[in-house]
Amino acid sequence: MTAHWLVKSEPGCFSIDDLAASEHGATCWSGVRNYQARNFMRQMQQGDTVLFYHSVTNPAVVGLARVVREAYPDHTAFDPADQHYDPKSSPEKPLWDMVDIQWLETFPRPLPLPLLRQVRGLEEMELLKKGSRLSVMPVSAAAFQRIMELAHQA
DNA sequence: GCCAACGTTGGC
DNA sequence: GCCAACGTTGGC
């Protein structure tokens, strides 16, 4: 059974265009330094679909990707020069994981956060909950369906 | 730019 | 184990 997820990224840092422009449209989703988000990534399976969300600037769900490699150690945590360096993680005892995701599509029209807040049936989405700061979260099959419909409405 | 909400750290 | 202080996220 395919599961559905949502990942957040600041477009100024890494946008869906950056993903699409990556080699094979794929990238490692590194830099996650939150246990809850990490644990969700560990549950991701190859082929799971991933909604791509732009945070901060024009917050919106902007496209779709899929998991092409399941969780493995995030090597950026080992590099003292990396922005996401974490001395508590080492190649011998990795603390943080990442997955690889691949671009599938950029929606013909992005779905802005204020719009999503108005959609009946999405009220329970983690994304829409007050104070939600999770950067990786599960999405129910129903919510996923609804969002895909909205994204492709004429 | 402001600030609310949240997670983490560290003193005790 | 508690909790205050701090840093970060992210909407507005």
CSV table of C-alpha atoms (C1' of nucleotides) in Angstrom, one decimal:
chain,number,residue,atom,x,y,z
A,1,MET,CA,0.0,0.0,0.0
A,2,THR,CA,1.4,3.3,-1.1
A,3,ALA,CA,1.6,5.9,1.6
A,4,HIS,CA,1.5,9.7,1.1
A,5,TRP,CA,3.7,12.4,2.6
A,6,LEU,CA,4.4,16.1,2.5
A,7,VAL,CA,7.8,17.7,2.7
A,8,LYS,CA,8.4,21.4,3.3
A,9,SER,CA,11.2,23.5,1.8
A,10,GLU,CA,11.9,27.2,1.6
A,11,PRO,CA,11.9,27.9,-2.1
A,12,GLY,CA,14.8,30.3,-1.6
A,13,CYS,CA,16.8,27.3,-0.3
A,14,PHE,CA,15.5,24.5,-2.5
A,15,SER,CA,12.5,24.9,-4.7
A,16,ILE,CA,10.5,22.4,-6.8
A,17,ASP,CA,12.2,24.0,-9.8
A,18,ASP,CA,15.5,23.0,-8.2
A,19,LEU,CA,14.2,19.5,-7.8
A,20,ALA,CA,13.1,19.3,-11.3
A,21,ALA,CA,16.4,20.6,-12.5
A,22,SER,CA,18.4,18.0,-10.5
A,23,GLU,CA,20.0,15.1,-12.3
A,24,HIS,CA,17.3,12.6,-13.0
A,25,GLY,CA,15.0,15.0,-11.2
A,26,ALA,CA,16.2,13.4,-8.0
A,27,THR,CA,17.9,14.6,-4.8
A,28,CYS,CA,18.7,13.4,-1.4
A,29,TRP,CA,16.5,15.0,1.2
A,30,SER,CA,19.2,15.9,3.6
A,31,GLY,CA,19.3,18.3,6.5
A,32,VAL,CA,16.3,17.1,8.5
A,33,ARG,CA,17.2,17.6,12.2
A,34,ASN,CA,14.0,16.9,13.9
A,35,TYR,CA,13.3,13.5,15.5
A,36,GLN,CA,9.6,13.3,14.5
A,37,ALA,CA,10.4,14.2,10.9
A,38,ARG,CA,13.3,11.7,10.8
A,39,ASN,CA,11.0,9.0,12.1
A,40,PHE,CA,8.5,9.7,9.4
A,41,MET,CA,11.3,9.5,6.8
A,42,ARG,CA,12.2,6.1,8.2
A,43,GLN,CA,8.7,4.9,7.4
A,44,MET,CA,8.8,6.0,3.8
A,45,GLN,CA,8.9,3.3,1.2
A,46,GLN,CA,10.0,3.3,-2.3
A,47,GLY,CA,7.2,4.5,-4.6
A,48,ASP,CA,5.4,6.5,-1.8
A,49,THR,CA,4.2,9.8,-3.1
A,50,VAL,CA,5.4,13.1,-1.7
A,51,LEU,CA,3.6,16.4,-1.9
A,52,PHE,CA,6.1,19.3,-2.2
A,53,TYR,CA,5.4,22.3,-0.1
A,54,HIS,CA,6.9,25.8,-0.3
A,55,SER,CA,7.1,27.4,3.1
A,56,VAL,CA,7.5,31.1,4.1
A,57,THR,CA,7.3,32.8,0.7
A,58,ASN,CA,3.9,32.2,-0.8
A,59,PRO,CA,3.3,29.1,1.2
A,60,ALA,CA,1.7,26.5,-1.1
A,61,VAL,CA,1.7,22.9,-2.2
A,62,VAL,CA,3.4,23.2,-5.5
A,63,GLY,CA,4.0,19.7,-6.9
A,64,LEU,CA,4.5,16.0,-6.5
A,65,ALA,CA,7.5,13.7,-6.1
A,66,ARG,CA,8.1,10.1,-5.1
A,67,VAL,CA,10.4,8.2,-2.9
A,68,VAL,CA,13.2,6.5,-4.9
A,69,ARG,CA,15.5,5.5,-2.1
A,70,GLU,CA,14.5,4.6,1.5
A,71,ALA,CA,16.1,6.0,4.6
A,72,TYR,CA,19.9,5.9,4.9
A,73,PRO,CA,22.4,7.9,7.0
A,74,ASP,CA,22.5,11.7,6.2
A,75,HIS,CA,26.2,12.3,5.6
A,76,THR,CA,25.8,16.1,5.8
A,77,ALA,CA,25.6,15.7,9.6
A,78,PHE,CA,29.2,14.4,9.6
A,79,ASP,CA,30.7,17.5,7.9
A,80,PRO,CA,31.7,20.3,10.2
A,81,ALA,CA,31.6,22.7,7.3
A,82,ASP,CA,28.0,21.8,6.5
A,83,GLN,CA,25.2,24.0,7.7
A,84,HIS,CA,23.4,21.0,9.2
A,85,TYR,CA,26.5,19.6,10.9
A,86,ASP,CA,25.7,17.7,14.1
A,87,PRO,CA,28.6,16.5,16.2
A,88,LYS,CA,26.4,13.9,17.9
A,89,SER,CA,26.1,12.0,14.6
A,90,SER,CA,29.0,10.0,13.2
A,91,PRO,CA,29.5,7.5,10.4
A,92,GLU,CA,29.9,4.8,13.1
A,93,LYS,CA,26.7,5.9,14.9
A,94,PRO,CA,24.6,8.0,12.5
A,95,LEU,CA,21.8,9.9,14.2
A,96,TRP,CA,20.1,11.4,11.2
A,97,ASP,CA,18.7,9.9,8.0
A,98,MET,CA,17.6,11.0,4.6
A,99,VAL,CA,15.7,9.6,1.7
A,100,ASP,CA,16.0,10.3,-2.0
A,101,ILE,CA,13.0,11.8,-3.8
A,102,GLN,CA,12.4,12.3,-7.5
A,103,TRP,CA,10.3,15.0,-9.2
A,104,LEU,CA,7.1,13.8,-10.8
A,105,GLU,CA,5.2,17.0,-11.6
A,106,THR,CA,4.9,20.7,-10.9
A,107,PHE,CA,1.2,21.5,-10.5
A,108,PRO,CA,-0.3,23.6,-13.2
A,109,ARG,CA,-1.5,25.8,-10.4
A,110,PRO,CA,0.0,25.8,-6.9
A,111,LEU,CA,-2.4,25.4,-4.0
A,112,PRO,CA,-1.8,28.3,-1.6
A,113,LEU,CA,-2.1,27.7,2.1
A,114,PRO,CA,-5.0,30.1,2.6
A,115,LEU,CA,-6.9,28.1,-0.1
A,116,LEU,CA,-6.2,24.8,1.6
A,117,ARG,CA,-7.5,26.2,4.8
A,118,GLN,CA,-10.9,26.7,3.1
A,119,VAL,CA,-11.2,23.3,1.6
A,120,ARG,CA,-13.7,21.1,3.4
A,121,GLY,CA,-12.2,17.7,4.3
A,122,LEU,CA,-8.7,18.9,4.8
A,123,GLU,CA,-9.2,20.3,8.3
A,124,GLU,CA,-7.4,17.4,9.9
A,125,MET,CA,-4.2,17.8,7.8
A,126,GLU,CA,-1.1,18.2,10.0
A,127,LEU,CA,0.0,21.0,7.7
A,128,LEU,CA,-3.0,23.1,8.6
A,129,LYS,CA,-2.8,22.6,12.3
A,130,LYS,CA,-1.9,25.7,14.4
A,131,GLY,CA,1.8,25.8,15.2
A,132,SER,CA,2.7,22.9,13.0
A,133,ARG,CA,6.4,23.1,12.2
A,134,LEU,CA,7.0,19.6,11.1
A,135,SER,CA,9.0,19.5,7.9
A,136,VAL,CA,8.1,15.9,7.0
A,137,MET,CA,4.6,14.6,7.7
A,138,PRO,CA,2.2,11.9,6.6
A,139,VAL,CA,-0.8,12.8,4.5
A,140,SER,CA,-4.0,10.7,4.6
A,141,ALA,CA,-5.2,9.0,1.3
A,142,ALA,CA,-8.3,11.1,1.4
A,143,ALA,CA,-6.4,14.4,1.7
A,144,PHE,CA,-4.0,13.3,-0.9
A,145,GLN,CA,-6.8,12.6,-3.4
A,146,ARG,CA,-8.5,15.9,-2.7
A,147,ILE,CA,-5.3,17.8,-3.2
A,148,MET,CA,-4.5,16.1,-6.5
A,149,GLU,CA,-8.1,16.9,-7.7
A,150,LEU,CA,-7.7,20.5,-6.7
A,151,ALA,CA,-4.3,20.8,-8.3
A,152,HIS,CA,-5.7,19.7,-11.7
A,153,GLN,CA,-9.0,21.5,-11.8
A,154,ALA,CA,-9.3,23.6,-14.9
B,1,DG,C1',9.9,42.7,10.6
B,2,DC,C1',7.2,40.7,14.2
B,3,DC,C1',6.0,37.2,17.0
B,4,DA,C1',3.6,32.7,18.4
B,5,DA,C1',4.6,28.0,18.7
B,6,DC,C1',7.6,24.6,19.2
B,7,DG,C1',11.9,21.7,20.2
B,8,DT,C1',16.3,21.5,22.6
B,9,DT,C1',19.6,22.5,26.1
B,10,DG,C1',21.4,22.8,30.5
B,11,DG,C1',21.2,24.2,35.4
B,12,DC,C1',19.5,22.6,39.5
C,1,DG,C1',12.9,15.1,36.3
C,2,DC,C1',11.6,20.0,36.1
C,3,DC,C1',11.5,24.1,33.8
C,4,DA,C1',13.6,28.6,32.3
C,5,DA,C1',16.2,30.2,28.6
C,6,DC,C1',17.2,30.0,24.1
C,7,DG,C1',17.2,29.2,19.0
C,8,DT,C1',14.4,28.1,15.1
C,9,DT,C1',10.4,27.8,12.1
C,10,DG,C1',7.2,29.8,9.5
C,11,DG,C1',2.7,32.4,9.0
C,12,DC,C1',1.2,36.9,8.6
